[in-house]
Each structure stands twice: as structure tokens, then as C-alpha cells.
Tab-separated table of C-alpha atoms and ligand atoms in Angstrom:
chain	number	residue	atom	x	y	z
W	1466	UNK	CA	79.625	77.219	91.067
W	1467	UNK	CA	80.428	80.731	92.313
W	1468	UNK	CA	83.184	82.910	91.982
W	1469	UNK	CA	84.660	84.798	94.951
W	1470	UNK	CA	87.544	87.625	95.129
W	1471	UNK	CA	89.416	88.934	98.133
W	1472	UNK	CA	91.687	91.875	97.376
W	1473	UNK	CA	94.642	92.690	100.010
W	1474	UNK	CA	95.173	95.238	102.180
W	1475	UNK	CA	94.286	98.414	100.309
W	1476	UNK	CA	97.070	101.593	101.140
W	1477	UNK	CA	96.411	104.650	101.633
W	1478	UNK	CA	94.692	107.066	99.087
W	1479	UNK	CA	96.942	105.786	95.863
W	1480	UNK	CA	96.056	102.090	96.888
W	1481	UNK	CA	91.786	103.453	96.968
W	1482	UNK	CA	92.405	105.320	93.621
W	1483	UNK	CA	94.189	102.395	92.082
W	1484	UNK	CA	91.105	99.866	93.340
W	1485	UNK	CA	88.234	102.271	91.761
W	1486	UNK	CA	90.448	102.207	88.269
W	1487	UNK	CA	91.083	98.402	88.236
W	1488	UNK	CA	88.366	96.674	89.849
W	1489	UNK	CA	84.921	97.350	87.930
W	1490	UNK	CA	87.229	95.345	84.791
W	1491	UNK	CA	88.891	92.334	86.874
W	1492	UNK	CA	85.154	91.727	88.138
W	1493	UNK	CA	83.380	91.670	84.527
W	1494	UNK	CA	86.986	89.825	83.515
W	1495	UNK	CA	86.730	87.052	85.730
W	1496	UNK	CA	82.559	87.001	86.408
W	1497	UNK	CA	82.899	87.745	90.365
W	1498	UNK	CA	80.048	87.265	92.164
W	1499	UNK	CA	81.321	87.971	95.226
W	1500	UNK	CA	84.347	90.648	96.751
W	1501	UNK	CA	85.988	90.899	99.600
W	1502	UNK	CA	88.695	94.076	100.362
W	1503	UNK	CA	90.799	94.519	103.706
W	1504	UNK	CA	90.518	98.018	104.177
W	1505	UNK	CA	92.568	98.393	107.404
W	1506	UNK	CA	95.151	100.790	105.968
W	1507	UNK	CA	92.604	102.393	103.501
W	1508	UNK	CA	92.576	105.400	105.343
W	1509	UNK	CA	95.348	108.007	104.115
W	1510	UNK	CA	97.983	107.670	106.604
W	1511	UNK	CA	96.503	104.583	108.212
W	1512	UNK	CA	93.329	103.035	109.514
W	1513	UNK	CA	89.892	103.117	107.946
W	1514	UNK	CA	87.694	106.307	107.920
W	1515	UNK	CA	83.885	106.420	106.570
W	1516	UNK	CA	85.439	108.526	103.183
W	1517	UNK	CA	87.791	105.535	102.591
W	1518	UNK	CA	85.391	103.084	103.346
W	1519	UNK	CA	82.912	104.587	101.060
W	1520	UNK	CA	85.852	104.516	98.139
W	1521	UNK	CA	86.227	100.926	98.385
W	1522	UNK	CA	82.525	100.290	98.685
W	1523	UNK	CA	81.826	102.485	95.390
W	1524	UNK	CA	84.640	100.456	93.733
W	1525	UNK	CA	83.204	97.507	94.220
W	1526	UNK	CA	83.690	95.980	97.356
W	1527	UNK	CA	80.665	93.568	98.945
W	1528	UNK	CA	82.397	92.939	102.434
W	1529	UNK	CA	85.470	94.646	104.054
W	1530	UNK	CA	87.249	93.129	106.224
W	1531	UNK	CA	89.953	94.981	108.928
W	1532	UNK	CA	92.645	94.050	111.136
W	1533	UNK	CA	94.934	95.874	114.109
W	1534	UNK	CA	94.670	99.388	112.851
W	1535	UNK	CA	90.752	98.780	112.685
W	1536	UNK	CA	90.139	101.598	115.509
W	1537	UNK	CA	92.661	103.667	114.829
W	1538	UNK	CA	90.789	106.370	113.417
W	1539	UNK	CA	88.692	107.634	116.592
W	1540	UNK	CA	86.397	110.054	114.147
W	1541	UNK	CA	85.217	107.440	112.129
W	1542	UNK	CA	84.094	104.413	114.791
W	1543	UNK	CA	80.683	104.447	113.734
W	1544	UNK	CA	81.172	102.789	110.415
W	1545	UNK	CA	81.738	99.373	112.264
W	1546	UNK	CA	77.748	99.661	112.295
W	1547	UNK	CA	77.660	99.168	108.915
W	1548	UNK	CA	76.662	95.878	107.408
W	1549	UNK	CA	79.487	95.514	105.297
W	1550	UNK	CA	82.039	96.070	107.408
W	1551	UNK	CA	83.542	93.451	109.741
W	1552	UNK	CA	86.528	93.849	112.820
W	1553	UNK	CA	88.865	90.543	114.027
W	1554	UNK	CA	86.240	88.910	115.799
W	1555	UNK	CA	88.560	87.698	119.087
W	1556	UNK	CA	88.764	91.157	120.137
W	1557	UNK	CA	87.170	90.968	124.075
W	1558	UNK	CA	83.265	90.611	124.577
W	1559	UNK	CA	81.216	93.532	125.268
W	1560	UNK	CA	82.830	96.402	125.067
W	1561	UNK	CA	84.177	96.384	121.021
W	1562	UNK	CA	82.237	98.373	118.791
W	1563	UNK	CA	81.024	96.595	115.070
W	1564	UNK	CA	80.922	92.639	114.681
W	1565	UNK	CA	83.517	89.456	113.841
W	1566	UNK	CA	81.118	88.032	111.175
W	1567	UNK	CA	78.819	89.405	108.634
W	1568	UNK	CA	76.182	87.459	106.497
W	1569	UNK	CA	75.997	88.455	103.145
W	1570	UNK	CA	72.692	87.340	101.429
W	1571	UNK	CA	72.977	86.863	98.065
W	1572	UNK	CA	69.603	85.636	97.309
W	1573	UNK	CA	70.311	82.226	96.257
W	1574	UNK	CA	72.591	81.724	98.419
W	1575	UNK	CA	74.555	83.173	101.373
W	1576	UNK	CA	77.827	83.947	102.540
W	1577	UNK	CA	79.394	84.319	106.132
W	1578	UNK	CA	82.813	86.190	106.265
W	1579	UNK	CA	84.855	86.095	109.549
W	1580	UNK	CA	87.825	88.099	110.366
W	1581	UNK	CA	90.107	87.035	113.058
W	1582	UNK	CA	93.447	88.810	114.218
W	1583	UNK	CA	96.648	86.424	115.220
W	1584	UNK	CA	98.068	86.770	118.292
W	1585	UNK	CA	101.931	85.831	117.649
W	1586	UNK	CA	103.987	88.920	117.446
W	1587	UNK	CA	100.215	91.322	117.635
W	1588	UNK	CA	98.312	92.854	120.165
W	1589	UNK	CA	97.218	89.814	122.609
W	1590	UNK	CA	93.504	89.143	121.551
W	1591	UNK	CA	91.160	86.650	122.911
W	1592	UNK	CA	92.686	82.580	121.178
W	1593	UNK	CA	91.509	83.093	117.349
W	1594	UNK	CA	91.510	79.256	117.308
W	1595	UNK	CA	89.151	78.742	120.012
W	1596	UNK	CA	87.501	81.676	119.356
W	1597	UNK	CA	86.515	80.183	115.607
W	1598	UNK	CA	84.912	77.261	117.063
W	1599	UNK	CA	82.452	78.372	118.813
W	1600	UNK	CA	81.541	81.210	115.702
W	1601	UNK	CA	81.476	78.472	113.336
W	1602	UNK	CA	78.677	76.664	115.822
W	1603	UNK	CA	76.343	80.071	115.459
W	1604	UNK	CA	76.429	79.674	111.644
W	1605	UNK	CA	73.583	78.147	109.266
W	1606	UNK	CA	75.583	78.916	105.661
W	1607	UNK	CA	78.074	76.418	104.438
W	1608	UNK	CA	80.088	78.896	102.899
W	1609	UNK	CA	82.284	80.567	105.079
W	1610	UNK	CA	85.202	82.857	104.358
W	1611	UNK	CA	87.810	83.763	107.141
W	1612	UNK	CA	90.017	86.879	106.895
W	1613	UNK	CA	93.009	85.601	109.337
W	1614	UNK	CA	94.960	89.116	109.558
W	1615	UNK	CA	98.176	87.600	111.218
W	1616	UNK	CA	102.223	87.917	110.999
W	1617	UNK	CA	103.498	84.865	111.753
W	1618	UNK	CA	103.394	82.365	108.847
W	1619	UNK	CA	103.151	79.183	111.082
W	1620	UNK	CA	100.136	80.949	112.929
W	1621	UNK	CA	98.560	80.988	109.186
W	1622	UNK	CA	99.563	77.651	108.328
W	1623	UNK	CA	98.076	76.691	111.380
W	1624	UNK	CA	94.818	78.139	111.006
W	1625	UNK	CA	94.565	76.908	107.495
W	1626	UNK	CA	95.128	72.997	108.697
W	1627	UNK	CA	92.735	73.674	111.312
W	1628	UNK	CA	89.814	74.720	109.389
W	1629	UNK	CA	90.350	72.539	106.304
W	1630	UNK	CA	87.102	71.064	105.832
W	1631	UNK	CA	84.878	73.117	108.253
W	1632	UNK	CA	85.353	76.377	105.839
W	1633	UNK	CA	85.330	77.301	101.954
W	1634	UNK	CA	88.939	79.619	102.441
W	1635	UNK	CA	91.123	81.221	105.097
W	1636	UNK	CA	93.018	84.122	103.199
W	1637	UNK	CA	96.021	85.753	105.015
W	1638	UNK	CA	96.037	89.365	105.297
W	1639	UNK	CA	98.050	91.693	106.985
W	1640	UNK	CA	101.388	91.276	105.648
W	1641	UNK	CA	101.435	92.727	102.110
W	1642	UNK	CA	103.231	90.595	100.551
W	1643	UNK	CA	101.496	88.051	98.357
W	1644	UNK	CA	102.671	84.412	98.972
W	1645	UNK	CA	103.150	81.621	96.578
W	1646	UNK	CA	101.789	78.794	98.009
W	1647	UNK	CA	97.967	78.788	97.303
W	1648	UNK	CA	96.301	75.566	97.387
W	1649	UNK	CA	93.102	74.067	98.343
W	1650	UNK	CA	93.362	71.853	101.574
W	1651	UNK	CA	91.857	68.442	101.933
W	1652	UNK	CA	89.874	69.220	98.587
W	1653	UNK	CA	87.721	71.860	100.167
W	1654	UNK	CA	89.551	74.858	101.502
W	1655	UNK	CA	91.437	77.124	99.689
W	1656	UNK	CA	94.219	79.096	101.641
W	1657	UNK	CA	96.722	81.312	101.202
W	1658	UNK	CA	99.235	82.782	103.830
W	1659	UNK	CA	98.981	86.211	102.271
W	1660	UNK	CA	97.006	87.645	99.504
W	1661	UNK	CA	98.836	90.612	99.604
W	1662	UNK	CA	98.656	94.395	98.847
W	1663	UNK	CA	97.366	97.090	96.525
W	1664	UNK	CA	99.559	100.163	96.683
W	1665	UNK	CA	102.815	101.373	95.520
W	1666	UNK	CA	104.507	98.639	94.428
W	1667	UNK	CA	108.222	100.226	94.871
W	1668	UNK	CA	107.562	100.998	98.985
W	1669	UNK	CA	108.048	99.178	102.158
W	1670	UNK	CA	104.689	97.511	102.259
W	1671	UNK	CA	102.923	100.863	100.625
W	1672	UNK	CA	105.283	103.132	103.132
W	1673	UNK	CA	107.432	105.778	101.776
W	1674	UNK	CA	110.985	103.978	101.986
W	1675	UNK	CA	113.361	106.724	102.828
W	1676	UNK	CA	111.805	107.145	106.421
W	1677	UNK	CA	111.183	103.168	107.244
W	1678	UNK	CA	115.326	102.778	106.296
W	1679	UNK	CA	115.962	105.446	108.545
W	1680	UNK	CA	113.821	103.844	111.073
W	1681	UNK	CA	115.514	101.003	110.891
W	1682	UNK	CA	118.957	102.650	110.840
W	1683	UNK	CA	118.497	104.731	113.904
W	1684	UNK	CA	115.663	103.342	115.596
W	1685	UNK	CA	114.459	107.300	115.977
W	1686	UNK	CA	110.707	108.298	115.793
W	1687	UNK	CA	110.054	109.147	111.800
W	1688	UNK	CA	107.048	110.420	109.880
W	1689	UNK	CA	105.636	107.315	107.726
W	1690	UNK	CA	103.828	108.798	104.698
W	1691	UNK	CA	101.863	106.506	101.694
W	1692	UNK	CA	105.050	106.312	98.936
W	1693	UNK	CA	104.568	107.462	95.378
W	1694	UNK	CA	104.691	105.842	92.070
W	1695	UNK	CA	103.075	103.187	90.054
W	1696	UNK	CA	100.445	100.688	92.264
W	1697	UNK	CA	99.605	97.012	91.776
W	1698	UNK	CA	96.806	94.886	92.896
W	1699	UNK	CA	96.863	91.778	94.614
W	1700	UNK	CA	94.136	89.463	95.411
W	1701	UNK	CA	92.863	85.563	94.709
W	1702	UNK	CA	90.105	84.040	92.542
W	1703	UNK	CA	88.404	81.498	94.541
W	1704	UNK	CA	86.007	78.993	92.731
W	1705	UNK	CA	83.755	77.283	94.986
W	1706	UNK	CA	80.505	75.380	95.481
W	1707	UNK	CA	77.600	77.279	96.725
W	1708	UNK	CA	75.545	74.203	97.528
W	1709	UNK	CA	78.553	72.558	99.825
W	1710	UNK	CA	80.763	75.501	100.836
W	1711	UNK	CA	83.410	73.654	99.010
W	1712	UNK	CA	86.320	75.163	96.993
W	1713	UNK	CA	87.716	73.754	93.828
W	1714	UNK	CA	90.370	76.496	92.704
W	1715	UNK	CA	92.213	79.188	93.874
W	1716	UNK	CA	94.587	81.361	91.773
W	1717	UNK	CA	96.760	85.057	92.697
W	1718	UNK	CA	95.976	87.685	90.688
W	1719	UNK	CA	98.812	90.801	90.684
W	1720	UNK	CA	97.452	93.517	88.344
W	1721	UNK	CA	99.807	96.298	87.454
P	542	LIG	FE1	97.541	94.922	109.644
């Protein structure tokens, strides 16, 4: 039995800072073998740059995954070369820079991470569900761990019911706020619709909340900054078979 942990959408600088403090003691805590971070919004005021990608990898991150602000810091494009970094993987063929799945080999054993993007209410990707098919075909590990970065709940559900059985977990990313309905499907896939964030904890998703009220008061352009104040953690233990790519527990984690 292994022990896998995928960490939420990391904000900002505070969200980095409060990673490096907390995560060297959840891992020795909870014996993690494995850990997964969505770094998308690492960067400070959005995206992922090498600097914050570096920070999450020094605090103990094996694989980060991304999601639509992936690209959104031009200066930085080339870290998508790096092994441990991995973009939706339904962006269009041939012209996208990095790679939808990464192999991690951990001697014994391996593990394939996917991220995919949704496409209800996002930026109108290649069909993650169809797109996962034909990935899953190219793989020889039987554990397999999708990031689905996605808004719309019933696009999660969706994906989860879809690839119970064919993969050890689908964890929803993207919209910060940690949901309570963990579970492992058909006795071998544990899912969650969102694992949630680490950041400011008093914030609109990490965001400074003067300016995102305004936003929505006026609908005028404002400046969105990383708020201030105390950060938690979110993420979810995942216990799972190594020999079957099976899962046999899943439990949230929210660190303060
Ligand atoms: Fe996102």
C-alpha cells in the first residue's frame, strides 16, 4: 500500500511560503510517498513562473500539475520542459509547449499523472472525455492520477463516474474551495470535486476582497492583488494499491 497527497491550488507568494512551512511535517505525519501540487496560481499575481515552481518543488512537491492560467506567464514557458511539470493535456496537438501526462518512476513502482482542463464555462479545449481515452490506451502503469481542473461540478461528477475503475483518483482542482463529498467510486477510485486551496483563508479564493466586491458591484476593470492574513492548506490523503492501481481511502486534510 502507498500513500499519495495532492495539495490544491497554491496562491500567490503567501500560499508558496505557507506550503514550504507546512509540508516537510504533513509528509513525515502521514508517511507520503508520493505529492502532487497545482501550481497554476503559484506565481505572485497569477500563473506559474520557474521561481515559483522551484518553491513548490523545494517544498516538497514530486509532480505539479496546472490548469487555464498555465501560460500565462510568457517569461517563464520553458519550465513546461521540465519533468515534473504537467499542462491540461486536451489543449490542441502540435503546437502547445510541455506535456498532458508525466511518469513518475518510483523504483518499485510507477505513477502516471494526467491533467485535463473542463470545458463548461472555460476556454473551449479539445473533449477532456474523449481526450482521456485514448491517453489512458498509451499507458503501461496501473496507477493513474488525473488532475481534472474544471468549474462546473456536474462536469467533475461526470468525469469521476466515467473513470471509476480505469483510474486510482480524479481530484478536482481549480475552484478553491474544498468539497465534502470524497469517496472512493466502485471500490477503486477515489474522487473529489475539489481539493481546494492553500492561501489566505479570509479572501475571495486567495484574492484580496475589497477589489473582487467592487468588481462585482460595478463590473469596472480592478487591480486583483494576493490578500493578506493567516493561510490554510488543503489537500487529500489517498491510500491506494500499488500492485492494482486501486484506492482504498481518501480523506481532506485543511491545515491552518
Ligand atoms: Fe484555474
Amino acid at each position: 500500500m502507498k500513500r499519495l497527497l495532492f495539495i490544491g491550488d497554491v496562491v500567490g507568494r503567501a500560499g508558496c511560503d505557507f506550503l514550504t512551512e507546512k509540508l516537510g511535517g504533513i509528509k513525515r505525519q502521514h508517511g507520503i510517498d508520493i505529492t502532487i501540487v497545482n501550481g497554476e496560481n503559484s506565481a505572485q499575481g497569477n500563473g506559474i513562473t520557474r521561481a515559483s515552481a522551484d518553491m513548490l518543488v523545494r517544498a516538497g512537491a514530486d509532480i505539479i500539475t496546472t490548469g487555464n492560467h498555465a501560460f500565462r506567464r510568457k517569461e517563464s514557458l520553458d519550465i513546461f520542459d521540465e519533468e515534473y511539470i504537467v499542462r491540461p493535456a486536451n489543449y490542441p496537438e502540435g503546437g502547445c509547449v510541455g506535456s498532458g501526462v508525466r511518469v513518475l518512476d518510483m523504483g518499485a513502482f510507477s505513477v502516471a499523472v494526467i491533467n485535463l482542463m473542463g470545458t463548461v464555462y472555460m476556454d473551449p479545449l479539445d473533449n477532456p472525455f474523449t481526450k482521456i481515452d485514448r491517453l489512458l490506451e498509451g499507458l503501461d502503469t496501473p496507477n493513474v492520477f488525473v488532475d481534472f481542473h474544471a468549474e462546473a461540478t456536474s462536469e467533475k461528477k461526470a468525469m469521476g463516474h466515467y473513470l471509476t475503475g480505469r483510474v486510482t483518483g480524479v481530484f478536482g482542482t481549480h475552484t478553491h474551495v474544498q468539497t465534502a463529498d470524497e469517496c472512493i467510486l466502485g471500490g477503486h477510485t477515489a474522487y473529489i470535486t475539489d481539493v481546494g486551496m492553500v492561501g489566505p483563508e479570509l479572501s475571495c479564493l486567495g484574492v484580496d476582497i475589497g477589489p473582487t466586491v467592487e468588481m462585482f458591484r460595478f463590473r469596472m476593470p480592478v487591480k486583483f492583488s494576493t490578500a493578506e492574513g493567516a493561510c490554510f492548506l488543503c489537500g487529500t490523503i489517498v491510500d491506494f494499491d500499488e500492485k492494482k492501481g486501486k484506492s482504498h481511502k481518501i480523506d481532506r486534510i485543511i491545515i491552518r
